[in-house]
Coordinates of C-alpha atoms in Angstrom, one line a residue:
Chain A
X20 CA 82.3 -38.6 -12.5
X21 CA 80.8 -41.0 -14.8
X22 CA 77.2 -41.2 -14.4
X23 CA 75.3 -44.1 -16.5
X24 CA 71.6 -43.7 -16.9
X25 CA 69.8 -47.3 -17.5
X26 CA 66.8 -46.6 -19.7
X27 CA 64.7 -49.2 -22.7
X28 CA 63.3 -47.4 -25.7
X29 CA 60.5 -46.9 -24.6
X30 CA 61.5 -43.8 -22.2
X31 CA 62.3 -41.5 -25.4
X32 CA 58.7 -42.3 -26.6
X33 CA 56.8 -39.1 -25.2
X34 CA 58.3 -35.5 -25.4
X35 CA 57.9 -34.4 -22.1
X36 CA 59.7 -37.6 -20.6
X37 CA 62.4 -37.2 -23.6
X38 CA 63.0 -33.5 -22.3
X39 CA 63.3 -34.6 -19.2
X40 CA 65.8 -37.2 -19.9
X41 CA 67.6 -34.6 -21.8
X42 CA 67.6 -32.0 -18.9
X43 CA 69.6 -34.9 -16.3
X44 CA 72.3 -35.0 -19.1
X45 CA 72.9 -31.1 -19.7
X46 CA 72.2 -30.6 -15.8
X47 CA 75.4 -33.3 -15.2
X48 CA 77.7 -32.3 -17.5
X49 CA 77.3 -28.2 -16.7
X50 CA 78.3 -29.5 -13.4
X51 CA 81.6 -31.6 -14.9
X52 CA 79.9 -35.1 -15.3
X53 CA 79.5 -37.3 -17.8
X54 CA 76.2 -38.8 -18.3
X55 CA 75.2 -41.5 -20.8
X56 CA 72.3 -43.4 -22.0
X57 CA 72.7 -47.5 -21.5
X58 CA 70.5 -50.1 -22.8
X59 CA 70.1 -53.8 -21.5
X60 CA 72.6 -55.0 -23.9
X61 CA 74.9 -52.8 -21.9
X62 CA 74.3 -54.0 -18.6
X63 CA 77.4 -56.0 -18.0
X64 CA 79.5 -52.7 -18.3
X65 CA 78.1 -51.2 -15.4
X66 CA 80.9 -51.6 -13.3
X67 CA 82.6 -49.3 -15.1
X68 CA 80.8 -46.3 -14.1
X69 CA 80.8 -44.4 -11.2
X70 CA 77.2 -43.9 -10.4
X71 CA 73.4 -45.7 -12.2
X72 CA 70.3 -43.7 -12.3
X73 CA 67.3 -45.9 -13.3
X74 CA 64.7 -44.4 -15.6
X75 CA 63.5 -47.7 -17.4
X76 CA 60.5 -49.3 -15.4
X77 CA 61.8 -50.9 -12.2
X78 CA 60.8 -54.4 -11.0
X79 CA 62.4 -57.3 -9.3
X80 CA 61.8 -59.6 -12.4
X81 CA 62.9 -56.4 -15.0
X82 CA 66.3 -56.1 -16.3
X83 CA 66.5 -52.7 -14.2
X84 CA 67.1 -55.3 -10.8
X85 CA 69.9 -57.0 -12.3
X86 CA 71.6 -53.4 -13.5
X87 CA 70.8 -52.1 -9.8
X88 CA 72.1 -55.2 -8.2
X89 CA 75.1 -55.4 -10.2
X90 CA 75.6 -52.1 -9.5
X91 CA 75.6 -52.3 -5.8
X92 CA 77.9 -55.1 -5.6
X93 CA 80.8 -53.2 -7.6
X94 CA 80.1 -50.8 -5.5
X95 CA 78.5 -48.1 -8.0
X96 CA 76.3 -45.4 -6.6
X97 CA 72.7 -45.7 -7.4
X98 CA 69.3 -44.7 -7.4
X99 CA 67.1 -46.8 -7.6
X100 CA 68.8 -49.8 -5.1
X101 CA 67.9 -53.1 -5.2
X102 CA 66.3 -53.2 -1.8
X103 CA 63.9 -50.1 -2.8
X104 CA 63.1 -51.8 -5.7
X105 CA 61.9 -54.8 -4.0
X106 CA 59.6 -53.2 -1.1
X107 CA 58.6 -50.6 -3.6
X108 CA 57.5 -52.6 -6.3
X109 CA 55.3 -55.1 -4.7
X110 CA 52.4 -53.4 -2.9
X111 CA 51.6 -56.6 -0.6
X112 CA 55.6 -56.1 0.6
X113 CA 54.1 -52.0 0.9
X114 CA 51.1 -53.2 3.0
X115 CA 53.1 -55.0 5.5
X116 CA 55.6 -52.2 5.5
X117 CA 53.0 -49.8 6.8
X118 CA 51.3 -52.3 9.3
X119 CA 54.6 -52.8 10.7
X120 CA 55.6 -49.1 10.9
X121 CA 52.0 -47.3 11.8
X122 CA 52.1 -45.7 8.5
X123 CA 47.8 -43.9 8.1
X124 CA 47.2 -45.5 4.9
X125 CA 43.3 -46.9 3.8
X126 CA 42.3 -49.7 5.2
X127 CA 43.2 -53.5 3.8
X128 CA 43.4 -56.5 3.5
X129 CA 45.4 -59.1 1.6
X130 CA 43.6 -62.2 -0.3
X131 CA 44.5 -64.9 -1.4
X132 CA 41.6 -66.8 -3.0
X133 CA 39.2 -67.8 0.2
X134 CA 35.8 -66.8 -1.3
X135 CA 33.9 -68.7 1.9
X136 CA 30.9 -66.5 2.8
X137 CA 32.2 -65.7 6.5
X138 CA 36.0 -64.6 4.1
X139 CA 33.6 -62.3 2.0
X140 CA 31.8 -60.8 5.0
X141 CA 34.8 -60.0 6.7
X142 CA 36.3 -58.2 3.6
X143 CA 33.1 -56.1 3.4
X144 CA 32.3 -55.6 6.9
X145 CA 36.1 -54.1 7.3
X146 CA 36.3 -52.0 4.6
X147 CA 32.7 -50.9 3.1
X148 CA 31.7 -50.8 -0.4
X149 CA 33.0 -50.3 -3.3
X150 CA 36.5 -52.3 -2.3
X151 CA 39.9 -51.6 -4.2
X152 CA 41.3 -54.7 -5.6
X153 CA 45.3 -54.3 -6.6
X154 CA 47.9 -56.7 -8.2
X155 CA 51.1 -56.5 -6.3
X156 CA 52.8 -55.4 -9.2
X157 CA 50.0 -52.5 -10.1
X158 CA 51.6 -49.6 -11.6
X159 CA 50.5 -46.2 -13.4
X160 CA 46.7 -47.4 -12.0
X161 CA 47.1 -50.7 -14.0
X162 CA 45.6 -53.7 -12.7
X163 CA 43.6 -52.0 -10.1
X164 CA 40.0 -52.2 -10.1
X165 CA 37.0 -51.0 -7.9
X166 CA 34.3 -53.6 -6.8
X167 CA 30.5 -52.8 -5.5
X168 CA 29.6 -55.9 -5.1
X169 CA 30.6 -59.7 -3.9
X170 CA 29.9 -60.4 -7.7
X171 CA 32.3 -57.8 -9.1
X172 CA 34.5 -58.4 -6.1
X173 CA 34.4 -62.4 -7.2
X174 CA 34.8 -61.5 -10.9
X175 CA 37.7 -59.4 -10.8
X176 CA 39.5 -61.1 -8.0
X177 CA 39.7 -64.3 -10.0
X178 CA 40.8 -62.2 -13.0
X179 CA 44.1 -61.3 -11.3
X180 CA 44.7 -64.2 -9.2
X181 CA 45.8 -66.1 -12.2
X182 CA 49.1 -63.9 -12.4
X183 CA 49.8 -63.8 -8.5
X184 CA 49.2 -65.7 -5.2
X185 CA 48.4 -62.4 -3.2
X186 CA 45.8 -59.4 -3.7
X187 CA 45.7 -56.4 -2.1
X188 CA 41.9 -55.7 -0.9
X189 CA 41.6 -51.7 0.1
X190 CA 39.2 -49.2 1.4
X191 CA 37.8 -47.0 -1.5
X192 CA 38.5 -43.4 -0.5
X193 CA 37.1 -40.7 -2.7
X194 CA 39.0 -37.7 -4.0
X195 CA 39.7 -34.9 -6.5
X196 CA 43.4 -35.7 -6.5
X197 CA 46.4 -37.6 -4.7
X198 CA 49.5 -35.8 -3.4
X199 CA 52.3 -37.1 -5.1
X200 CA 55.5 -36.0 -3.0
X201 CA 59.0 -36.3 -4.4
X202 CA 61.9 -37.5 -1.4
X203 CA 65.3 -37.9 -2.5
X204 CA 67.6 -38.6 0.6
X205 CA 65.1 -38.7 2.9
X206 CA 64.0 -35.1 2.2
X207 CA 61.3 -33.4 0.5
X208 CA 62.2 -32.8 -3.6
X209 CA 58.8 -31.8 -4.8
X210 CA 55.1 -31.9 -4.0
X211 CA 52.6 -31.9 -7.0
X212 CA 48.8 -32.8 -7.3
X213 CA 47.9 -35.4 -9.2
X214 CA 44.1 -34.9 -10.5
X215 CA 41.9 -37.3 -11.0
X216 CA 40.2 -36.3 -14.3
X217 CA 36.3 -35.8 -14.4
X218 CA 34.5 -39.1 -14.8
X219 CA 36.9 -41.2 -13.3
X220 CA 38.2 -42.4 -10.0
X221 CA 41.6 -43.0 -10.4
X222 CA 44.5 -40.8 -11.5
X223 CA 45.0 -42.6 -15.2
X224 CA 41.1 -43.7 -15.9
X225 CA 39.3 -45.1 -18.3
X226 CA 36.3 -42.8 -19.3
X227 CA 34.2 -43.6 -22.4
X228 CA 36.8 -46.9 -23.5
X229 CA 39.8 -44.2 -23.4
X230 CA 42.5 -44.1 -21.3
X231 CA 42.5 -40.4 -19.5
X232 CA 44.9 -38.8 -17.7
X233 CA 44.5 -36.2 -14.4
X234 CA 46.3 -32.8 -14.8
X235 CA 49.7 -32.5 -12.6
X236 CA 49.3 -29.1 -10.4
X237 CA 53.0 -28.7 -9.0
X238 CA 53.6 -26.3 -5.8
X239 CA 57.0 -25.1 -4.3
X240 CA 58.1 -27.9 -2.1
X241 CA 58.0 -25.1 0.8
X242 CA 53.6 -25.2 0.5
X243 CA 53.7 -28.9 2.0
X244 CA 52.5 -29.2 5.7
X245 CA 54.0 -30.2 8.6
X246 CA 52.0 -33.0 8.9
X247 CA 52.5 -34.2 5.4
X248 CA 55.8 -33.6 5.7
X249 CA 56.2 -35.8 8.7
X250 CA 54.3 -38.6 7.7
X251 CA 56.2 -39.0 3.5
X252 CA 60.2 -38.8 5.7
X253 CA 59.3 -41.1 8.1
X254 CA 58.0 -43.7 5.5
X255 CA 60.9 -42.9 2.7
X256 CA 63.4 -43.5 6.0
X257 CA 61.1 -47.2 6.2
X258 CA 63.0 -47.6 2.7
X259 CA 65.7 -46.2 1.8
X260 CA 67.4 -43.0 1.3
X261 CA 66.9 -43.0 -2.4
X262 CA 64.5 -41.1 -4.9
X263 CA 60.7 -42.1 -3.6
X264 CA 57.2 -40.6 -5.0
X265 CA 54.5 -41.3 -2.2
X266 CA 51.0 -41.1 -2.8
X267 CA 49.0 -39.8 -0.3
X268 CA 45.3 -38.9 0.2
X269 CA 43.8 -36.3 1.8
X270 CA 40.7 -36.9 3.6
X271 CA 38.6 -35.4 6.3
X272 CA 40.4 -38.1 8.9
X273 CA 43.9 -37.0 8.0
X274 CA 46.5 -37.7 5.3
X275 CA 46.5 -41.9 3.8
X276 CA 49.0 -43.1 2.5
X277 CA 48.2 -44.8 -1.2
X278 CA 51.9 -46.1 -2.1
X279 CA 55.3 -45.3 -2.1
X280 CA 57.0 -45.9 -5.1
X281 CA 60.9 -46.0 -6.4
X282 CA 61.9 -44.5 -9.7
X283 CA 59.0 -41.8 -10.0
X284 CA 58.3 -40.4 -13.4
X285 CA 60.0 -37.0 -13.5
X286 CA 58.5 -35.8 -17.1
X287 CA 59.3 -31.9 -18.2
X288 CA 56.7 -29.1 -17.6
X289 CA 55.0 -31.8 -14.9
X290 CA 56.6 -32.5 -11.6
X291 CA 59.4 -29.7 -12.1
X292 CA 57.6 -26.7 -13.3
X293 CA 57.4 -25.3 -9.4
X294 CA 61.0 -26.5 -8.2
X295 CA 63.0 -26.0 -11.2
X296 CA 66.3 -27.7 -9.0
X297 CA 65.3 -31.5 -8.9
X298 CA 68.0 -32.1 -12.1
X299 CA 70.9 -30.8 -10.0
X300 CA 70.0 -32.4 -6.8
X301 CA 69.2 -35.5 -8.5
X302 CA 72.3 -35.3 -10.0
X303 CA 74.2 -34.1 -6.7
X304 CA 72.8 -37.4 -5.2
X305 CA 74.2 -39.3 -7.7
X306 CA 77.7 -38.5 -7.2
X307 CA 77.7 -37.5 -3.0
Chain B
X26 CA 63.4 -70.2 15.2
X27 CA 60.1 -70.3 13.2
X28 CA 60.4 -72.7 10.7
X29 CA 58.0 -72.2 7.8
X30 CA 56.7 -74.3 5.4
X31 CA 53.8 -76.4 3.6
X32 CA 54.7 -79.5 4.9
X33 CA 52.8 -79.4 8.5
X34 CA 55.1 -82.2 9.9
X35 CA 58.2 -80.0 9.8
X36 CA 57.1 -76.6 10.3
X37 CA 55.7 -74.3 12.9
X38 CA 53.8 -72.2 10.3
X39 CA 52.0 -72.7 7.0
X40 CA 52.9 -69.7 4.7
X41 CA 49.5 -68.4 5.1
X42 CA 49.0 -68.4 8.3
X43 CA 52.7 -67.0 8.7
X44 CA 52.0 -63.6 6.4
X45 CA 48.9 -62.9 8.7
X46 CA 50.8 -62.5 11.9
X47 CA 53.8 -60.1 13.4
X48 CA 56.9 -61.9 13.3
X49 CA 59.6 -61.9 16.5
X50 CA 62.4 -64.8 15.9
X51 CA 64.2 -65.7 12.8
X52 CA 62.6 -67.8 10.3
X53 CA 63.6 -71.1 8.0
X54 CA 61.7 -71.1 5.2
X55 CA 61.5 -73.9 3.5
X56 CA 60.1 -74.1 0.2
X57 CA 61.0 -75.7 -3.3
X58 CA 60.3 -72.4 -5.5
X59 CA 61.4 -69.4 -4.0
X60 CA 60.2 -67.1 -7.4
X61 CA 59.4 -63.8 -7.0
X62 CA 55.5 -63.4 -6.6
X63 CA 55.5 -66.9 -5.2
X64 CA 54.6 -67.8 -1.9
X65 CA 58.3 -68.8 -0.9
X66 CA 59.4 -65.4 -1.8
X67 CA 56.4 -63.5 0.7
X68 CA 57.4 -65.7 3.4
X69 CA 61.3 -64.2 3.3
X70 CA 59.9 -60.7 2.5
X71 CA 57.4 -60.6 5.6
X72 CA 60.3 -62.1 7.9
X73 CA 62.8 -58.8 6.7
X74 CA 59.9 -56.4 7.1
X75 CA 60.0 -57.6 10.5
X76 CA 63.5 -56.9 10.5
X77 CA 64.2 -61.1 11.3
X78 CA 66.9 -63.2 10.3
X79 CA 65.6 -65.4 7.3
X80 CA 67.2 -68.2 5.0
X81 CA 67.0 -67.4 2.4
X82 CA 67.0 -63.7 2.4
X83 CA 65.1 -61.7 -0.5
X84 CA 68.5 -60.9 -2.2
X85 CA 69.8 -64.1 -1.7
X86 CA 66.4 -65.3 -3.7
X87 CA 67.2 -63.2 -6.0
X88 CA 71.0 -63.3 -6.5
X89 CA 70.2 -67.3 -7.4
X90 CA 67.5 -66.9 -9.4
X91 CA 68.4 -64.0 -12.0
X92 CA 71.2 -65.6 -14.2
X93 CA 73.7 -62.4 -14.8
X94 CA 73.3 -62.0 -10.6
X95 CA 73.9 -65.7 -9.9
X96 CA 76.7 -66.2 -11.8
X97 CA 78.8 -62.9 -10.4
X98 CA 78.0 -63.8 -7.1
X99 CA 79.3 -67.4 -7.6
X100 CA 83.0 -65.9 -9.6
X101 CA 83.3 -63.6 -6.8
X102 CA 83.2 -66.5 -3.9
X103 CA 85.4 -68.4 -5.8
X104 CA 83.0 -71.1 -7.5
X105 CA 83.5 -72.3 -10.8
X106 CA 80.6 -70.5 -13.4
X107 CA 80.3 -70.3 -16.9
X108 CA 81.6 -67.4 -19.1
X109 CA 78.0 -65.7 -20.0
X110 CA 77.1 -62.7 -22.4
X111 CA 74.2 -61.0 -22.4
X112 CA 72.6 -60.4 -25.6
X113 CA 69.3 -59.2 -26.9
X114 CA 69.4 -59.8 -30.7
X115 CA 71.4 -62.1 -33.2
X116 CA 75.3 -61.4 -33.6
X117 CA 77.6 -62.3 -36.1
X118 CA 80.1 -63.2 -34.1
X119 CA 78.2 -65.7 -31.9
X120 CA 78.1 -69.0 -32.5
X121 CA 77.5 -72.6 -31.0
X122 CA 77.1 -74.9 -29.2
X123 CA 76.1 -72.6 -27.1
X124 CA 73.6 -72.7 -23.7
X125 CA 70.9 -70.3 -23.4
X126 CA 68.9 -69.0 -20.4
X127 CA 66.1 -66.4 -20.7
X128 CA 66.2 -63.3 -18.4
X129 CA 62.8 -62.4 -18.3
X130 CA 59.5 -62.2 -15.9
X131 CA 57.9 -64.9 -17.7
X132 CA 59.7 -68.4 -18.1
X133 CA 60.8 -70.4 -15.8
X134 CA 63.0 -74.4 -17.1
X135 CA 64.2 -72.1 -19.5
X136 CA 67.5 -74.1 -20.8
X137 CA 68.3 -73.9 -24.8
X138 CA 71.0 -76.1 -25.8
X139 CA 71.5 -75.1 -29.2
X140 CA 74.4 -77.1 -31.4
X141 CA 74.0 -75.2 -35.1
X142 CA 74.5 -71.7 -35.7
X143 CA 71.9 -71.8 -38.3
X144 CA 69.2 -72.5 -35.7
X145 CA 71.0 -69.7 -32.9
X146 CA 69.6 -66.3 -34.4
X147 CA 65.8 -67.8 -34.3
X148 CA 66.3 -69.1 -30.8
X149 CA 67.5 -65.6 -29.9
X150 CA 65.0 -63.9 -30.6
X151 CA 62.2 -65.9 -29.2
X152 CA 63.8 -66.6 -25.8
X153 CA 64.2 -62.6 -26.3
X154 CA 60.9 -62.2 -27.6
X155 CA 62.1 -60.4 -30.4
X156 CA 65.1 -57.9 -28.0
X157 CA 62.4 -57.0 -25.1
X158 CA 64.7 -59.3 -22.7
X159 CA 68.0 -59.9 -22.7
X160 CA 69.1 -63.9 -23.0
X161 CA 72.6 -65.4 -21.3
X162 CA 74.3 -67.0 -23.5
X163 CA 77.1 -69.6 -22.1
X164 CA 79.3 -71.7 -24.2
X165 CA 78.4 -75.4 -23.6
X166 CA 81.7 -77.3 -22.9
X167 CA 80.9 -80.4 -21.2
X168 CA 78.0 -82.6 -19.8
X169 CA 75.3 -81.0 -19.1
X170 CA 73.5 -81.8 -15.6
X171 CA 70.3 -81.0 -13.6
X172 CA 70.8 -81.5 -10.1
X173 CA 68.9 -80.4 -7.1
X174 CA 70.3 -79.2 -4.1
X175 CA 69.0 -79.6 -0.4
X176 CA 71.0 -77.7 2.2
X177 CA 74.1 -78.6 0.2
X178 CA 73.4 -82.0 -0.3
X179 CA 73.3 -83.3 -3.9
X180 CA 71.3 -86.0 -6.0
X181 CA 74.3 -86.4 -7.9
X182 CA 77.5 -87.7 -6.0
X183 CA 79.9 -86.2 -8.9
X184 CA 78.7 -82.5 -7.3
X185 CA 78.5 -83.3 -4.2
X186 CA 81.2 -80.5 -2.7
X187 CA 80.0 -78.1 -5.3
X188 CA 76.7 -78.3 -3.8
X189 CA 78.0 -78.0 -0.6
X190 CA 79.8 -74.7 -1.4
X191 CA 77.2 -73.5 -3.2
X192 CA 74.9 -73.5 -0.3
X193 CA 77.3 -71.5 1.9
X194 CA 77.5 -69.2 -0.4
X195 CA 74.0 -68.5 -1.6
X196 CA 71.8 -70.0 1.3
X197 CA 69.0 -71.6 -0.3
X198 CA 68.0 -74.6 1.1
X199 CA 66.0 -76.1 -1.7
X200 CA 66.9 -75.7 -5.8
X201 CA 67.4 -77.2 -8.9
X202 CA 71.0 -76.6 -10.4
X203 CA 72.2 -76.6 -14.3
X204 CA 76.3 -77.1 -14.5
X205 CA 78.3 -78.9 -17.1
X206 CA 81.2 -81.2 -16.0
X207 CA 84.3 -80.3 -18.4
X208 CA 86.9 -82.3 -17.2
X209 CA 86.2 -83.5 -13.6
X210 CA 85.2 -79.7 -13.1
X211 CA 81.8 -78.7 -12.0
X212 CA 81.0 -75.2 -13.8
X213 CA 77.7 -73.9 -12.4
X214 CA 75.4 -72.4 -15.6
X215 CA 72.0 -71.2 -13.6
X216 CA 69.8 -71.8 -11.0
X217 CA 65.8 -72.2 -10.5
X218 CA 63.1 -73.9 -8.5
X219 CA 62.8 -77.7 -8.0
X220 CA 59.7 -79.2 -8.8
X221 CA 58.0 -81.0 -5.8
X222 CA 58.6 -84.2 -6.6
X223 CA 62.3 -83.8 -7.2
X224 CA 63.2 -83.1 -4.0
X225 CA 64.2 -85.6 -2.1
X226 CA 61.7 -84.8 1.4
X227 CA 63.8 -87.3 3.7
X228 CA 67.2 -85.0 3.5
X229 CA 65.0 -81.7 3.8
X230 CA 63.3 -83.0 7.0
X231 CA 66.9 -84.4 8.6
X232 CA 68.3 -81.3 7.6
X233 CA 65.8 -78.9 9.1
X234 CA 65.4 -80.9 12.2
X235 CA 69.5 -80.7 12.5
X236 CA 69.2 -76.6 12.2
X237 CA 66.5 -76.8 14.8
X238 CA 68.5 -79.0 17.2
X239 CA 71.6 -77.0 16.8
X240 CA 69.4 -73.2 17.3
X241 CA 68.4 -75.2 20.6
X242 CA 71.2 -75.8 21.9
X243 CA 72.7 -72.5 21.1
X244 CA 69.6 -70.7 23.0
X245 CA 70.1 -73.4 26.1
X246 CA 73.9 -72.3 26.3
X247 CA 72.8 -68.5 25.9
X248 CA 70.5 -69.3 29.1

């Protein structure tokens, strides 16, 4: 089969990403597929593949919706869909996803720019201090900030309401790392930890004016608890049945549920080192 | 059927009183910018969470308002569209006059009509910001027209059947329409939000009061 893989430069920038990359092609064709590489000047000849696997950055208002969607309508396999994409990518969709479908996840609330005292009190009375404050579109930890105070709170709120109507307003919940487990067809692909590094509170933080990354600890898919287990299937199956990585914390009140994201970063010698198959079942999922 | 909107004489709900609560019956929502990240959009995304009918849906919001989408989805059901290419960078062989439409997060009124070649690569690559977004490129044939569209009704008599079939086929009750007339045809070129003030209030509030009065007696017969 023909498999086309939509991706923008900047996905061949860092090795372990580029190795990664490399590993879906050799993985397809040792099992009789062809696999190419198509850029957005490309995305009209989608139609003439038999299955789309999105690695470029996925958002509704990216060129990666309009390869997905014209995808789907020809009737092309693909991961990541356009109705993934849409819930996935916009974290105020997320928060009424798991309202509506009992998901444990921190506690929130969405803003929209009331800053009347009896608003403010409310926001702090529900969810403590500090407070979380996310853009919708928050990605990698980008545009999500932590706020002690109604000052900060004010301050950064009015920073990111210039770019959207809605904010995402969430209990802070401390931890060493997030679970980050890999579903691909509504079943488990991989489970990894994603540390938070020393200094910071967020997986990607700024320590010292410098962007730091957490280490990735993977362990074998098997390790993952029943619990776990239960709670990332039932929420991928709220989706889709398409490649998810959910975010989870662990705390002393259970498992919470951060995000679940489409198109997780898959990078070589990260999320693979314990279950060295996700290439072939990627890959098998692409042409089923 | 909820209808939502800011207007408080026609609807049962304000957008922001609508996200805060569980939703049970299908929703109209009525709004004259339906962009992603806008409130228009939440409103139809909290109604399918909810697993609701909603006009407009999320894709059909999004099948309008992304050119390359909009105009396969018009070929498809049979409506007259421009031919389009996708580009990202100059090309030889390209030239004018020639329509332009960015495809990227950021612009909205986006229409380029550029007559001399010698001006097309420069346009390019700003409405590309320099190949980060692609930019459809139509061929400009006739007259070119803005005209908004209210539950198929037109502000421009010519289109007035294209507007009608364009609402069956993409169900969104409030937008502003580019075509070109070449030859007594209509040829749709993109779609995008009306401003306030374009739309023409008196037809939405007919219209929506019609949909209501129809739902009721559907639910009286059901009884």
């Amino acid at each position: 089969m023909k498999i086309a893989c939509f991706v923008e430069a900047y996905n061949f920038n860092n090795k372990p990403e580029r190795c990664a990359l490399s590993k879906f092609k050799s993985t397809a064709e040792s099992m009789g597929h062809t696999f190419e590489f198509i850029f957005k000047d490309r995305i009209s000849e989608i139609k003439e593949y038999d299955s789309l696997f999105i690695r470029s950055i996925t958002d509704p208002n990216n060129s990666a919706y309009i390869v997905s969607r014209l995808a789907e309508q020809a009737g092309v396999r693909v991961i990541d869909d356009p109705h993934s994409i849409r819930v996935c990518s916009n974290k105020a969709v997320l928060y009424d996803l798991f309202l509506k479908n009992n998901i444990p996840s921190p506690d929130s609330l969405l803003f929209t720019g009331d800053y009347s005292g009896e608003n403010l009190d409310r926001i702090f009375d529900t969810l403590g201090t500090p407070v979380i404050i996310k853009t919708p579109y928050t990605r990698f930890s980008s545009h999500v900030e932590k706020a002690h105070n109604e000052k900060e709170f004010t301050e950064i709120s009015k920073k990111f309401l210039t770019k959207s109507k809605v904010l995402i307003i969430q209990e802070y919940i401390h931890s060493d790392f997030d679970w980050r487990v890999g579903i691909l067809q509504n079943k488990i692909l991989y489970m990894c930890k994603y540390r938070i590094p020393e200094g910071g509170w967020k997986v990607k933080s700024k320590i010292n004016g410098k962007n730091v990354w957490g280490d990735t600890i993977a362990l074998p898919r098997e390790m993952i608890s029943p619990e776990l287990r239960k709670i990332c299937i039932d929420l991928s199956k709220c989706v889709g049945d398409g490649l998810y990585g959910l975010d989870v914390k662990e705390t002393i009140n259970g498992y919470k549920v951060i995000e679940i994201n489409d198109n997780p970063s898959i990078y070589e010698g990260y999320e693979d080192t314990a279950d060295k198959d996700i290439y072939e079942k990627i890959i098998s999922a692409l042409v089923s | 059927m909820i209808v939502v909107s800011e207007d408080e004489d026609e609807s049962d709900s304000s957008p922001l009183l609508f996200l805060g609560q569980p939703v049970y019956e299908s929703v109209l929502n009525i709004n004259h910018d339906y962009r992603y990240l806008r409130m228009g959009y939440y409103v139809s995304a909290h109604a399918e969470t909810y697993g609701v009918e909603v006009t407009p849906s999320c894709t059909e919001i999004m099948d309008a308002y992304r050119n390359p989408l909009l105009i396969e989805k018009a070929r498809r059901h049979g409506l007259l569209a421009g031919n389009y290419s996708l580009i990202t960078k100059p090309r030889d062989d390209l030239s004018g006059p020639v329509m332009l439409f960015a495809v990227n997060p950021f612009t909205n009124n986006s229409m380029k009509i550029v007559r001399s070649d010698r001006r097309l690569p420069g346009m390019i690559r700003k409405m590309s910001m320099d190949a980060r977004f692609p930019v459809s490129l139509h061929p400009l044939l006739g007259e070119v027209h803005e005209i908004v569209q209210m539950f198929g009704e037109s502000t421009f008599d010519e289109a007035s059947k294209f507007t009608e079939r364009f609402f069956e086929i993409f169900n969104i009750p409030i937008c502003k329409l580019v075509v070109q007339i070449d030859d007594g045809d209509v040829i749709l070129n993109h779609c995008e939000p009306a401003l306030k003030k374009e739309v023409k209030w008196d037809i939405v509030h007919e219209k929506v009061h019609e949909i209501g009065m129809k739902k009721q007696h559907e639910n009286s017969l059901l009884c």
